[in-house]
Each structure stands twice: as structure tokens, then as C-alpha cells.
PDB file of C-alpha atoms in Angstrom:
ATOM      1  CA  MET A 286      65.016  78.826 153.968  1.00  0.00           C
ATOM      2  CA  ALA A 287      63.563  78.873 150.542  1.00  0.00           C
ATOM      3  CA  GLN A 288      65.425  81.487 148.103  1.00  0.00           C
ATOM      4  CA  LEU A 289      63.138  83.801 146.653  1.00  0.00           C
ATOM      5  CA  ALA A 290      65.666  85.761 144.505  1.00  0.00           C
ATOM      6  CA  THR A 291      64.610  85.375 140.587  1.00  0.00           C
ATOM      7  CA  THR A 292      64.911  87.268 137.249  1.00  0.00           C
ATOM      8  CA  TYR A 293      62.362  89.339 135.112  1.00  0.00           C
ATOM      9  CA  MET A 294      63.020  90.276 131.668  1.00  0.00           C
ATOM     10  CA  GLY A 295      66.415  89.647 132.491  1.00  0.00           C
ATOM     11  CA  LEU A 296      66.640  91.942 135.372  1.00  0.00           C
ATOM     12  CA  THR A 297      67.679  90.447 138.680  1.00  0.00           C
ATOM     13  CA  LEU A 298      64.990  90.705 141.567  1.00  0.00           C
ATOM     14  CA  PRO A 299      65.265  89.593 145.286  1.00  0.00           C
ATOM     15  CA  SER A 300      61.878  88.266 144.872  1.00  0.00           C
ATOM     16  CA  PRO A 301      58.929  87.298 142.517  1.00  0.00           C
ATOM     17  CA  LEU A 302      56.537  90.105 143.917  1.00  0.00           C
ATOM     18  CA  VAL A 303      56.365  93.175 141.872  1.00  0.00           C
ATOM     19  CA  ALA A 304      54.469  96.337 143.013  1.00  0.00           C
ATOM     20  CA  SER A 305      52.317  97.315 139.969  1.00  0.00           C
ATOM     21  CA  ALA A 306      51.727 100.700 138.551  1.00  0.00           C
ATOM     22  CA  ALA A 307      49.404 102.699 141.113  1.00  0.00           C
ATOM     23  CA  PRO A 308      49.631 106.208 142.444  1.00  0.00           C
ATOM     24  CA  LEU A 309      50.999 104.642 145.472  1.00  0.00           C
ATOM     25  CA  THR A 310      54.418 103.866 143.282  1.00  0.00           C
ATOM     26  CA  GLU A 311      54.668 107.476 142.921  1.00  0.00           C
ATOM     27  CA  ARG A 312      56.138 108.455 146.335  1.00  0.00           C
ATOM     28  CA  MET A 313      59.829 107.864 147.086  1.00  0.00           C
ATOM     29  CA  ASP A 314      59.117 106.839 151.084  1.00  0.00           C
ATOM     30  CA  ASN A 315      56.453 104.280 149.449  1.00  0.00           C
ATOM     31  CA  LEU A 316      59.200 102.759 147.162  1.00  0.00           C
ATOM     32  CA  ARG A 317      61.673 102.587 149.942  1.00  0.00           C
ATOM     33  CA  GLN A 318      59.040 100.591 152.315  1.00  0.00           C
ATOM     34  CA  LEU A 319      58.428  98.138 149.413  1.00  0.00           C
ATOM     35  CA  GLU A 320      61.843  97.293 148.947  1.00  0.00           C
ATOM     36  CA  ALA A 321      62.380  96.967 152.859  1.00  0.00           C
ATOM     37  CA  ALA A 322      59.342  94.715 152.707  1.00  0.00           C
ATOM     38  CA  GLY A 323      60.861  92.337 150.087  1.00  0.00           C
ATOM     39  CA  ALA A 324      59.424  93.569 146.756  1.00  0.00           C
ATOM     40  CA  GLY A 325      61.403  92.531 143.691  1.00  0.00           C
ATOM     41  CA  ALA A 326      60.685  95.453 141.524  1.00  0.00           C
ATOM     42  CA  ILE A 327      58.430  98.592 141.139  1.00  0.00           C
ATOM     43  CA  VAL A 328      56.305  99.736 138.263  1.00  0.00           C
ATOM     44  CA  LEU A 329      55.909 103.581 138.419  1.00  0.00           C
ATOM     45  CA  PRO A 330      52.437 105.035 137.958  1.00  0.00           C
ATOM     46  CA  SER A 331      51.263 105.024 134.149  1.00  0.00           C
ATOM     47  CA  LEU A 332      51.921 108.356 132.265  1.00  0.00           C
ATOM     48  CA  PHE A 333      48.880 108.549 130.104  1.00  0.00           C
ATOM     49  CA  GLU A 334      49.202 109.129 126.095  1.00  0.00           C
ATOM     50  CA  GLU A 335      46.550 112.153 126.364  1.00  0.00           C
ATOM     51  CA  GLN A 336      49.253 113.751 128.630  1.00  0.00           C
ATOM     52  CA  LEU A 337      52.021 113.075 126.055  1.00  0.00           C
ATOM     53  CA  GLU A 338      49.582 114.736 123.496  1.00  0.00           C
ATOM     54  CA  ARG A 339      48.624 117.955 125.250  1.00  0.00           C
ATOM     55  CA  GLU A 340      52.194 118.519 125.621  1.00  0.00           C
ATOM     56  CA  SER A 341      53.270 117.765 122.010  1.00  0.00           C
ATOM     57  CA  GLU A 342      54.112 120.654 119.817  1.00  0.00           C
ATOM     58  CA  ASP A 343      52.208 118.814 116.953  1.00  0.00           C
ATOM     59  CA  LEU A 344      49.030 117.948 118.819  1.00  0.00           C
ATOM     60  CA  ASN A 345      47.100 117.557 115.327  1.00  0.00           C
ATOM     61  CA  VAL A 346      49.484 115.237 113.664  1.00  0.00           C
ATOM     62  CA  ALA A 347      49.456 112.917 116.950  1.00  0.00           C
ATOM     63  CA  LEU A 348      45.856 112.932 117.015  1.00  0.00           C
ATOM     64  CA  GLU A 349      45.535 111.977 113.301  1.00  0.00           C
ATOM     65  CA  GLN A 350      47.873 109.055 113.564  1.00  0.00           C
ATOM     66  CA  GLY A 351      45.430 105.417 113.871  1.00  0.00           C
ATOM     67  CA  THR A 352      42.701 107.115 115.913  1.00  0.00           C
ATOM     68  CA  GLU A 353      38.928 107.522 115.141  1.00  0.00           C
ATOM     69  CA  SER A 354      38.743 110.162 117.877  1.00  0.00           C
ATOM     70  CA  SER A 355      38.346 113.817 117.112  1.00  0.00           C
ATOM     71  CA  PRO A 356      40.503 116.731 118.940  1.00  0.00           C
ATOM     72  CA  GLU A 357      37.739 117.591 121.091  1.00  0.00           C
ATOM     73  CA  ALA A 358      37.858 114.079 122.548  1.00  0.00           C
ATOM     74  CA  LEU A 359      40.280 115.308 124.777  1.00  0.00           C
ATOM     75  CA  GLY A 360      38.157 117.540 126.607  1.00  0.00           C
ATOM     76  CA  TYR A 361      36.611 114.255 128.267  1.00  0.00           C
ATOM     77  CA  PHE A 362      40.108 113.493 129.671  1.00  0.00           C
ATOM     78  CA  PRO A 363      40.765 114.635 133.768  1.00  0.00           C
ATOM     79  CA  ASP A 364      43.292 117.360 134.106  1.00  0.00           C
ATOM     80  CA  LEU A 365      46.450 115.700 135.484  1.00  0.00           C
ATOM     81  CA  ARG A 366      48.452 118.386 135.975  1.00  0.00           C
ATOM     82  CA  ASP A 367      48.814 117.051 139.634  1.00  0.00           C
ATOM     83  CA  TYR A 368      49.110 113.377 138.867  1.00  0.00           C
ATOM     84  CA  ASN A 369      52.761 112.656 138.482  1.00  0.00           C
ATOM     85  CA  LEU A 370      53.500 116.017 137.280  1.00  0.00           C
ATOM     86  CA  GLY A 371      53.143 115.402 133.514  1.00  0.00           C
ATOM     87  CA  THR A 372      56.270 114.189 131.331  1.00  0.00           C
ATOM     88  CA  GLU A 373      59.242 116.190 132.875  1.00  0.00           C
ATOM     89  CA  GLY A 374      57.603 115.466 136.372  1.00  0.00           C
ATOM     90  CA  TYR A 375      57.682 111.706 135.277  1.00  0.00           C
ATOM     91  CA  LEU A 376      61.015 111.798 134.129  1.00  0.00           C
ATOM     92  CA  GLU A 377      62.150 113.107 137.207  1.00  0.00           C
ATOM     93  CA  THR A 378      60.500 110.581 139.324  1.00  0.00           C
ATOM     94  CA  ILE A 379      62.132 108.019 137.453  1.00  0.00           C
ATOM     95  CA  LYS A 380      65.753 109.669 138.417  1.00  0.00           C
ATOM     96  CA  ARG A 381      64.540 109.974 142.165  1.00  0.00           C
ATOM     97  CA  ALA A 382      63.306 106.496 142.329  1.00  0.00           C
ATOM     98  CA  ARG A 383      66.576 105.159 140.570  1.00  0.00           C
ATOM     99  CA  ALA A 384      68.718 107.189 143.311  1.00  0.00           C
ATOM    100  CA  ALA A 385      66.180 105.965 146.406  1.00  0.00           C
ATOM    101  CA  ILE A 386      65.987 102.304 145.919  1.00  0.00           C
ATOM    102  CA  SER A 387      68.367  99.527 144.328  1.00  0.00           C
ATOM    103  CA  ILE A 388      65.453  97.148 142.945  1.00  0.00           C
ATOM    104  CA  PRO A 389      64.403  97.545 139.274  1.00  0.00           C
ATOM    105  CA  VAL A 390      62.627 100.765 138.280  1.00  0.00           C
ATOM    106  CA  ILE A 391      59.881 100.006 135.548  1.00  0.00           C
ATOM    107  CA  ALA A 392      58.196 103.212 134.019  1.00  0.00           C
ATOM    108  CA  SER A 393      54.679 102.669 132.206  1.00  0.00           C
ATOM    109  CA  ILE A 394      52.825 104.297 129.456  1.00  0.00           C
ATOM    110  CA  ASN A 395      49.323 104.025 129.440  1.00  0.00           C
ATOM    111  CA  GLY A 396      47.612 104.439 125.596  1.00  0.00           C
ATOM    112  CA  SER A 397      46.091 102.915 122.785  1.00  0.00           C
ATOM    113  CA  LYS A 398      47.333 104.539 119.438  1.00  0.00           C
ATOM    114  CA  ARG A 399      50.812 105.159 117.818  1.00  0.00           C
ATOM    115  CA  GLY A 400      52.211 108.573 117.325  1.00  0.00           C
ATOM    116  CA  THR A 401      53.158 109.560 120.862  1.00  0.00           C
ATOM    117  CA  TRP A 402      54.965 106.627 122.811  1.00  0.00           C
ATOM    118  CA  SER A 403      58.412 106.260 121.302  1.00  0.00           C
ATOM    119  CA  ALA A 404      60.128 109.454 121.929  1.00  0.00           C
ATOM    120  CA  PHE A 405      58.905 109.502 125.426  1.00  0.00           C
ATOM    121  CA  ALA A 406      59.780 105.942 125.879  1.00  0.00           C
ATOM    122  CA  LYS A 407      63.370 106.888 124.859  1.00  0.00           C
ATOM    123  CA  ALA A 408      63.413 109.450 127.438  1.00  0.00           C
ATOM    124  CA  THR A 409      62.308 107.028 130.212  1.00  0.00           C
ATOM    125  CA  GLU A 410      65.374 104.940 129.328  1.00  0.00           C
ATOM    126  CA  ALA A 411      67.620 107.896 129.405  1.00  0.00           C
ATOM    127  CA  ALA A 412      66.069 108.772 132.913  1.00  0.00           C
ATOM    128  CA  GLY A 413      67.369 105.629 134.277  1.00  0.00           C
ATOM    129  CA  ALA A 414      64.429 103.076 133.809  1.00  0.00           C
ATOM    130  CA  ASP A 415      65.293  99.588 133.845  1.00  0.00           C
ATOM    131  CA  ALA A 416      62.432  98.294 131.810  1.00  0.00           C
ATOM    132  CA  LEU A 417      59.488  99.785 130.369  1.00  0.00           C
ATOM    133  CA  GLU A 418      55.735  98.459 130.689  1.00  0.00           C
ATOM    134  CA  LEU A 419      53.048  99.442 127.916  1.00  0.00           C
ATOM    135  CA  ASN A 420      49.905  99.460 129.147  1.00  0.00           C
ATOM    136  CA  THR A 421      47.406  98.919 126.437  1.00  0.00           C
ATOM    137  CA  TYR A 422      43.803 100.205 126.517  1.00  0.00           C
ATOM    138  CA  HIS A 423      41.551 100.306 123.465  1.00  0.00           C
ATOM    139  CA  LEU A 424      37.537  99.995 123.870  1.00  0.00           C
ATOM    140  CA  ALA A 425      36.250  99.412 120.472  1.00  0.00           C
ATOM    141  CA  VAL A 426      32.710 101.528 120.005  1.00  0.00           C
ATOM    142  CA  ASP A 427      32.693 101.840 116.597  1.00  0.00           C
ATOM    143  CA  PRO A 428      31.025  98.856 114.467  1.00  0.00           C
ATOM    144  CA  THR A 429      33.430  99.111 111.606  1.00  0.00           C
ATOM    145  CA  THR A 430      36.635  98.595 113.879  1.00  0.00           C
ATOM    146  CA  THR A 431      37.636  95.095 113.662  1.00  0.00           C
ATOM    147  CA  GLY A 432      39.724  93.045 116.279  1.00  0.00           C
ATOM    148  CA  GLU A 433      42.285  92.844 114.030  1.00  0.00           C
ATOM    149  CA  SER A 434      43.100  96.291 113.548  1.00  0.00           C
ATOM    150  CA  ILE A 435      43.105  96.939 117.320  1.00  0.00           C
ATOM    151  CA  GLU A 436      45.517  94.240 117.689  1.00  0.00           C
ATOM    152  CA  GLN A 437      47.629  95.589 114.730  1.00  0.00           C
ATOM    153  CA  GLU A 438      47.755  99.138 116.465  1.00  0.00           C
ATOM    154  CA  THR A 439      49.347  97.370 119.778  1.00  0.00           C
ATOM    155  CA  ILE A 440      51.775  95.554 117.652  1.00  0.00           C
ATOM    156  CA  ASP A 441      52.813  98.609 115.851  1.00  0.00           C
ATOM    157  CA  VAL A 442      53.219 100.515 118.794  1.00  0.00           C
ATOM    158  CA  VAL A 443      55.574  97.902 120.574  1.00  0.00           C
ATOM    159  CA  ARG A 444      57.559  97.514 117.240  1.00  0.00           C
ATOM    160  CA  GLU A 445      58.013 101.263 117.337  1.00  0.00           C
ATOM    161  CA  VAL A 446      58.838 101.548 121.205  1.00  0.00           C
ATOM    162  CA  ARG A 447      61.298  98.565 120.662  1.00  0.00           C
ATOM    163  CA  GLU A 448      63.162 100.141 118.025  1.00  0.00           C
ATOM    164  CA  SER A 449      63.478 103.281 120.002  1.00  0.00           C
ATOM    165  CA  VAL A 450      64.826 101.550 123.392  1.00  0.00           C
ATOM    166  CA  SER A 451      67.327  99.044 124.217  1.00  0.00           C
ATOM    167  CA  ILE A 452      65.659  98.330 127.676  1.00  0.00           C
ATOM    168  CA  PRO A 453      63.374  95.442 127.927  1.00  0.00           C
ATOM    169  CA  VAL A 454      59.556  96.171 127.216  1.00  0.00           C
ATOM    170  CA  ALA A 455      56.557  94.514 128.628  1.00  0.00           C
ATOM    171  CA  VAL A 456      52.979  94.773 127.402  1.00  0.00           C
ATOM    172  CA  LYS A 457      50.032  94.492 129.552  1.00  0.00           C
ATOM    173  CA  ILE A 458      46.902  93.259 127.513  1.00  0.00           C
ATOM    174  CA  SER A 459      43.379  92.603 128.184  1.00  0.00           C
ATOM    175  CA  GLN A 460      41.692  89.230 128.244  1.00  0.00           C
ATOM    176  CA  GLU A 461      39.468  90.365 125.618  1.00  0.00           C
ATOM    177  CA  VAL A 462      41.192  89.050 122.660  1.00  0.00           C
ATOM    178  CA  THR A 463      39.697  86.329 120.451  1.00  0.00           C
ATOM    179  CA  SER A 464      43.275  84.291 120.227  1.00  0.00           C
ATOM    180  CA  ILE A 465      45.461  85.020 123.264  1.00  0.00           C
ATOM    181  CA  PRO A 466      47.912  82.455 122.063  1.00  0.00           C
ATOM    182  CA  HIS A 467      48.337  84.297 118.598  1.00  0.00           C
ATOM    183  CA  PHE A 468      48.550  87.620 120.065  1.00  0.00           C
ATOM    184  CA  VAL A 469      50.975  87.044 122.530  1.00  0.00           C
ATOM    185  CA  THR A 470      52.961  85.340 120.045  1.00  0.00           C
ATOM    186  CA  ARG A 471      52.802  88.261 117.682  1.00  0.00           C
ATOM    187  CA  LEU A 472      53.675  90.790 120.549  1.00  0.00           C
ATOM    188  CA  GLY A 473      56.799  88.613 121.181  1.00  0.00           C
ATOM    189  CA  GLU A 474      57.752  88.847 117.374  1.00  0.00           C
ATOM    190  CA  ALA A 475      57.253  92.486 117.706  1.00  0.00           C
ATOM    191  CA  GLY A 476      59.877  92.914 120.359  1.00  0.00           C
ATOM    192  CA  ALA A 477      57.918  92.386 123.658  1.00  0.00           C
ATOM    193  CA  THR A 478      60.381  90.633 126.468  1.00  0.00           C
ATOM    194  CA  ALA A 479      57.366  89.968 128.767  1.00  0.00           C
ATOM    195  CA  VAL A 480      53.490  90.156 128.783  1.00  0.00           C
ATOM    196  CA  VAL A 481      51.336  90.680 131.498  1.00  0.00           C
ATOM    197  CA  LEU A 482      48.078  89.196 132.108  1.00  0.00           C
ATOM    198  CA  PHE A 483      45.483  90.933 132.508  1.00  0.00           C
ATOM    199  CA  ASN A 484      44.773  94.521 132.545  1.00  0.00           C
ATOM    200  CA  ARG A 485      41.774  95.337 134.599  1.00  0.00           C
ATOM    201  CA  PHE A 486      39.508  97.923 133.146  1.00  0.00           C
ATOM    202  CA  TYR A 487      37.222 100.011 135.512  1.00  0.00           C
ATOM    203  CA  GLN A 488      33.660  99.633 134.944  1.00  0.00           C
ATOM    204  CA  PRO A 489      30.877 101.974 135.098  1.00  0.00           C
ATOM    205  CA  ASP A 490      27.879 102.096 137.316  1.00  0.00           C
ATOM    206  CA  ILE A 491      24.524 103.669 137.386  1.00  0.00           C
ATOM    207  CA  ASP A 492      23.773 105.717 140.445  1.00  0.00           C
ATOM    208  CA  LEU A 493      19.779 105.145 140.440  1.00  0.00           C
ATOM    209  CA  ALA A 494      19.049 108.080 142.914  1.00  0.00           C
ATOM    210  CA  ASN A 495      20.447 110.676 140.572  1.00  0.00           C
ATOM    211  CA  LEU A 496      20.446 108.612 137.299  1.00  0.00           C
ATOM    212  CA  GLU A 497      23.788 109.104 136.476  1.00  0.00           C
ATOM    213  CA  ILE A 498      26.580 107.070 135.316  1.00  0.00           C
ATOM    214  CA  ARG A 499      29.457 106.542 137.877  1.00  0.00           C
ATOM    215  CA  SER A 500      32.968 105.503 137.988  1.00  0.00           C
ATOM    216  CA  ARG A 501      34.220 104.055 140.567  1.00  0.00           C
ATOM    217  CA  VAL A 502      37.502 101.856 141.658  1.00  0.00           C
ATOM    218  CA  THR A 503      36.780  98.116 142.224  1.00  0.00           C
ATOM    219  CA  LEU A 504      39.839  96.574 144.198  1.00  0.00           C
ATOM    220  CA  SER A 505      40.790  92.826 142.976  1.00  0.00           C
ATOM    221  CA  SER A 506      40.098  89.921 144.636  1.00  0.00           C
ATOM    222  CA  SER A 507      41.501  86.282 144.752  1.00  0.00           C
ATOM    223  CA  ALA A 508      38.521  85.302 142.842  1.00  0.00           C
ATOM    224  CA  GLU A 509      40.091  86.657 139.718  1.00  0.00           C
ATOM    225  CA  LEU A 510      43.152  84.892 139.907  1.00  0.00           C
ATOM    226  CA  PRO A 511      42.084  81.528 138.196  1.00  0.00           C
ATOM    227  CA  LEU A 512      41.538  83.101 134.674  1.00  0.00           C
ATOM    228  CA  ARG A 513      44.865  84.418 134.784  1.00  0.00           C
ATOM    229  CA  LEU A 514      46.268  81.100 135.978  1.00  0.00           C
ATOM    230  CA  ARG A 515      44.782  79.211 133.195  1.00  0.00           C
ATOM    231  CA  TRP A 516      46.357  81.204 130.497  1.00  0.00           C
ATOM    232  CA  VAL A 517      49.694  81.673 131.948  1.00  0.00           C
ATOM    233  CA  ALA A 518      49.785  77.767 132.045  1.00  0.00           C
ATOM    234  CA  LEU A 519      48.320  77.358 128.629  1.00  0.00           C
ATOM    235  CA  LEU A 520      50.641  80.077 127.109  1.00  0.00           C
ATOM    236  CA  LYS A 521      53.910  78.927 129.185  1.00  0.00           C
ATOM    237  CA  GLU A 522      55.419  76.762 126.497  1.00  0.00           C
ATOM    238  CA  GLN A 523      54.218  78.003 123.433  1.00  0.00           C
ATOM    239  CA  VAL A 524      55.030  81.613 123.457  1.00  0.00           C
ATOM    240  CA  GLN A 525      58.617  83.549 123.614  1.00  0.00           C
ATOM    241  CA  PRO A 526      57.898  86.379 126.015  1.00  0.00           C
ATOM    242  CA  GLU A 527      58.061  85.861 129.562  1.00  0.00           C
ATOM    243  CA  LEU A 528      54.792  86.014 131.381  1.00  0.00           C
ATOM    244  CA  ALA A 529      53.466  87.947 134.780  1.00  0.00           C
ATOM    245  CA  ILE A 530      50.325  87.863 136.480  1.00  0.00           C
ATOM    246  CA  THR A 531      48.555  90.892 137.785  1.00  0.00           C
ATOM    247  CA  GLY A 532      45.207  90.900 139.585  1.00  0.00           C
ATOM    248  CA  GLY A 533      43.985  88.542 142.057  1.00  0.00           C
ATOM    249  CA  ILE A 534      47.401  88.031 143.974  1.00  0.00           C
ATOM    250  CA  HIS A 535      46.302  88.695 147.822  1.00  0.00           C
ATOM    251  CA  SER A 536      48.317  86.052 149.477  1.00  0.00           C
ATOM    252  CA  GLY A 537      51.585  84.052 149.331  1.00  0.00           C
ATOM    253  CA  GLU A 538      49.372  80.856 148.259  1.00  0.00           C
ATOM    254  CA  ASP A 539      48.195  83.117 145.191  1.00  0.00           C
ATOM    255  CA  LEU A 540      51.633  84.062 144.248  1.00  0.00           C
ATOM    256  CA  ALA A 541      52.691  80.630 144.827  1.00  0.00           C
ATOM    257  CA  LYS A 542      49.903  79.530 142.405  1.00  0.00           C
ATOM    258  CA  ALA A 543      51.018  82.189 139.813  1.00  0.00           C
ATOM    259  CA  LEU A 544      54.743  80.651 139.717  1.00  0.00           C
ATOM    260  CA  LEU A 545      53.486  76.922 139.549  1.00  0.00           C
ATOM    261  CA  SER A 546      51.420  78.133 136.503  1.00  0.00           C
ATOM    262  CA  GLY A 547      54.587  79.440 134.974  1.00  0.00           C
ATOM    263  CA  ALA A 548      54.409  83.006 135.661  1.00  0.00           C
ATOM    264  CA  GLN A 549      57.815  84.905 136.071  1.00  0.00           C
ATOM    265  CA  VAL A 550      56.712  87.351 138.704  1.00  0.00           C
ATOM    266  CA  GLY A 551      53.348  88.488 140.183  1.00  0.00           C
ATOM    267  CA  MET A 552      52.099  91.875 140.486  1.00  0.00           C
ATOM    268  CA  VAL A 553      50.246  93.240 143.346  1.00  0.00           C
ATOM    269  CA  THR A 554      48.349  96.512 144.129  1.00  0.00           C
ATOM    270  CA  SER A 555      45.072  95.981 145.668  1.00  0.00           C
ATOM    271  CA  ALA A 556      46.298  93.947 148.499  1.00  0.00           C
ATOM    272  CA  LEU A 557      48.683  96.484 149.394  1.00  0.00           C
ATOM    273  CA  LEU A 558      45.934  99.173 149.417  1.00  0.00           C
ATOM    274  CA  GLN A 559      43.944  97.126 151.581  1.00  0.00           C
ATOM    275  CA  ASN A 560      46.627  95.886 154.053  1.00  0.00           C
ATOM    276  CA  GLY A 561      49.539  98.446 153.873  1.00  0.00           C
ATOM    277  CA  LEU A 562      52.934  98.404 152.102  1.00  0.00           C
ATOM    278  CA  HIS A 563      54.442  96.079 154.747  1.00  0.00           C
ATOM    279  CA  TYR A 564      52.087  93.328 153.266  1.00  0.00           C
ATOM    280  CA  ALA A 565      54.338  92.515 150.671  1.00  0.00           C
ATOM    281  CA  GLY A 566      56.568  91.062 153.396  1.00  0.00           C
ATOM    282  CA  THR A 567      53.768  88.946 154.691  1.00  0.00           C
ATOM    283  CA  ILE A 568      53.089  87.781 151.229  1.00  0.00           C
ATOM    284  CA  LEU A 569      56.452  86.695 150.794  1.00  0.00           C
ATOM    285  CA  GLU A 570      56.556  84.999 153.992  1.00  0.00           C
ATOM    286  CA  GLN A 571      53.573  82.996 153.106  1.00  0.00           C
ATOM    287  CA  LEU A 572      55.279  82.333 149.658  1.00  0.00           C
ATOM    288  CA  GLN A 573      58.235  80.785 151.741  1.00  0.00           C
ATOM    289  CA  ARG A 574      56.212  78.681 154.071  1.00  0.00           C
ATOM    290  CA  VAL A 575      54.496  77.112 150.958  1.00  0.00           C
ATOM    291  CA  MET A 576      57.468  76.443 149.189  1.00  0.00           C
ATOM    292  CA  GLU A 577      59.336  75.060 152.079  1.00  0.00           C
ATOM    293  CA  ASP A 578      56.017  72.634 152.787  1.00  0.00           C
ATOM    294  CA  HIS A 579      56.653  71.437 149.423  1.00  0.00           C
ATOM    295  CA  GLY A 580      60.482  70.964 149.332  1.00  0.00           C
ATOM    296  CA  TYR A 581      61.151  73.719 146.653  1.00  0.00           C
ATOM    297  CA  GLU A 582      64.633  75.486 147.409  1.00  0.00           C
ATOM    298  CA  ASP A 583      64.153  78.177 144.944  1.00  0.00           C
ATOM    299  CA  VAL A 584      61.581  80.185 143.033  1.00  0.00           C
ATOM    300  CA  ASP A 585      62.792  78.712 139.614  1.00  0.00           C
ATOM    301  CA  GLU A 586      62.533  75.243 140.854  1.00  0.00           C
ATOM    302  CA  MET A 587      58.966  75.519 141.244  1.00  0.00           C
ATOM    303  CA  ARG A 588      58.048  77.751 138.306  1.00  0.00           C
ATOM    304  CA  GLY A 589      55.633  76.217 135.794  1.00  0.00           C
ATOM    305  CA  VAL A 590      55.277  72.939 137.607  1.00  0.00           C
ATOM    306  CA  LEU A 591      51.890  72.744 136.967  1.00  0.00           C
ATOM    307  CA  ARG A 592      51.732  73.997 133.679  1.00  0.00           C
ATOM    308  CA  GLN A 593      49.743  71.941 130.790  1.00  0.00           C
ATOM    309  CA  LYS A 594      51.720  69.509 128.712  1.00  0.00           C
ATOM    310  CA  ARG A 595      52.420  70.361 125.063  1.00  0.00           C
ATOM    311  CA  ASP A 596      51.849  66.793 123.911  1.00  0.00           C
ATOM    312  CA  ARG A 597      48.208  66.854 124.808  1.00  0.00           C
ATOM    313  CA  ASP A 598      45.231  68.291 122.910  1.00  0.00           C
ATOM    314  CA  LEU A 599      44.835  71.546 124.926  1.00  0.00           C
ATOM    315  CA  ALA A 600      41.797  72.464 123.132  1.00  0.00           C
ATOM    316  CA  ALA A 601      39.926  69.271 123.888  1.00  0.00           C
ATOM    317  CA  LEU A 602      41.409  69.229 127.635  1.00  0.00           C
ATOM    318  CA  THR A 603      40.193  72.602 128.316  1.00  0.00           C
ATOM    319  CA  ARG A 604      36.834  71.835 127.188  1.00  0.00           C
ATOM    320  CA  ALA A 605      36.609  68.548 128.829  1.00  0.00           C
ATOM    321  CA  ASN A 606      37.304  70.523 132.162  1.00  0.00           C
ATOM    322  CA  TYR A 607      34.655  73.126 131.211  1.00  0.00           C
ATOM    323  CA  VAL A 608      31.892  70.166 130.891  1.00  0.00           C
ATOM    324  CA  ARG A 609      33.354  68.518 134.099  1.00  0.00           C
ATOM    325  CA  VAL A 610      32.813  71.585 136.081  1.00  0.00           C
ATOM    326  CA  LEU A 611      29.352  72.241 134.878  1.00  0.00           C
ATOM    327  CA  SER A 612      28.063  68.601 135.427  1.00  0.00           C
ATOM    328  CA  SER A 613      29.578  68.514 138.991  1.00  0.00           C
ATOM    329  CA  TYR A 614      27.385  71.262 140.166  1.00  0.00           C
ATOM    330  CA  SER A 615      24.131  70.278 141.903  1.00  0.00           C
TER     331      SER A 615
END
């Protein structure tokens, strides 16, 4: 039988399937079910920087560091007192998770600016987190804000956090970056152990009946996977951080594609929400069948087999493929 054990950020995992950050990874019984189904690691739900700011003794100073927002902006943020119980509750969740399961537990912080992350990152390490994922989110709405400044803000956050902890740090990024290879390279230089491709931002919709803007959760589908496969294949031999794929993995075949493109692990949430936590085991069974059908004895043997070769003109190759796809449609 094909062996699924692998590593991610220096951590030993029983499989390359990681349960990504979502409310379902907050409950201990869910974590036990995911471990029993074969999940290699768990990313806990994100603690939001707005929660950290609200609990900070010096809120005004935190708000003034690298942000265009006014203090009133926090008034738009929902009341999250019942969501992962704030900072103290989050740290307690890490301790309980670490005691409940034997697979790696990865803490997660969601935010966009400096000033609040480093101290809490250190606290997550003290609470027992095996690694930390920085879930970056910054929407540029000011015409004077440059892409370079947004990227630099993220680089500064990573550098500050990396200096405060000894556990590995992953960064989940958006595809809305002009030069993804350059940005990922800089993240590696700042100390990121891994980069997760790509963050899924929830988009607003319009309720025509009531003429209101509505936010709704849209789960991923396998149709989102090719974008991620492309970038992992292009980046694999060019950047230092390990690469993980999140978004679009709904089957063992999808996970196999992620590994073949060069991803270290594949992260899953939507498929578990749609099919139940036990579905993690189904994905891994399907992955093993793919591996056995193609003669792969372990995950490391198949990783990156289909990545692009460095000695080819990648820019010309990707444009040629683009033209080929368009011209083939009739």
C-alpha cells in the first residue's frame, strides 16, 4: 500500500491532507474525528487582529501603526465574543487541542497590519502550537495605496512574528499580487517557512428584492484548483518556502494533482463541510488508489513530478499555453 506520511514545515504528518482554518476545527470532538480519518495536521480557526486590538491596553497606538483606518472602523466589525472566546479562550483551545490529538496543531491569525501580532504569536507558541499560519487580508480601497506598500506591510508582519517565535510560520496569501514569485521570494527572506496559495475572499452580492448588499459564504469547488496548480508548479523550483494549496481540493484526485504540481500538502475545508469529517478518509483512500495506479510508493516520490522545468522559458511557455487554449475553442 502506498505510504502517505510526509512533512510540512519540518513537522511530521501521517498524511498530506490538512484541515484548514474554519470554525469546524474549534471543537475537540471534530479534531479527534479528523485525526481518526487520517488528517495530517489541523489549522485552528483564525483569531482576528480586531479581536487582539479590542483587548489591547493601548488600542490607539495599535490602530495608528500602518493603517489608514479610523478607530470608528472597529464599529463595523461583528461581535466575536462567542467566536473562539477571544485571546485567552484561543490559547486555551490550543492547549486542549494539543492534549486531544497527536497530529500537529497550527494556530492561525487573520489580519492586515503590524502592531498586534507578535506578542500573541509568542503566546500561541507557549500554549503549545506546533506552527503558526498568518492569514493575511488587505483590501486596497484608497487610490493612493500602492501594491508595493501592501506587500511591504505583510513582509514586515512576517519578519516581526518570525523574530518573536521559534516555531515555523506559514503565510496564506491572495492571488491578487502583481508578481507572485517576487512576493513569495521576499516572504521567504523575511522568514516564512511555507506559503499557502491562495486565500479565498468572500465577495458581496446584491439583494435585488431589498436593494441591500449581502455577504454570503460560497464554498469552493474543484474548478478553483487549476489556478493553484499552475502557480505551485511555476514556483516550486524558484522559491525557498514550502508551498501548500488551499481551495479547490475535493477528492483524492484533486489532492494527487496538488502533490504532482509540487505542493507539500493540500488543505481542505469545503469538502468536509459538504460531506462530513469522515470524508477526509475517503480523500486519502482515493489518493492511495491514484498512487498505486501510477506506481508511486510514497508521497515524496510523486511530489513535483509535473512541475515546470527551470531550464525552459516559463513566460513564453505560459503564454503559448494561453494562446493554445483560446485557439482550440470552437
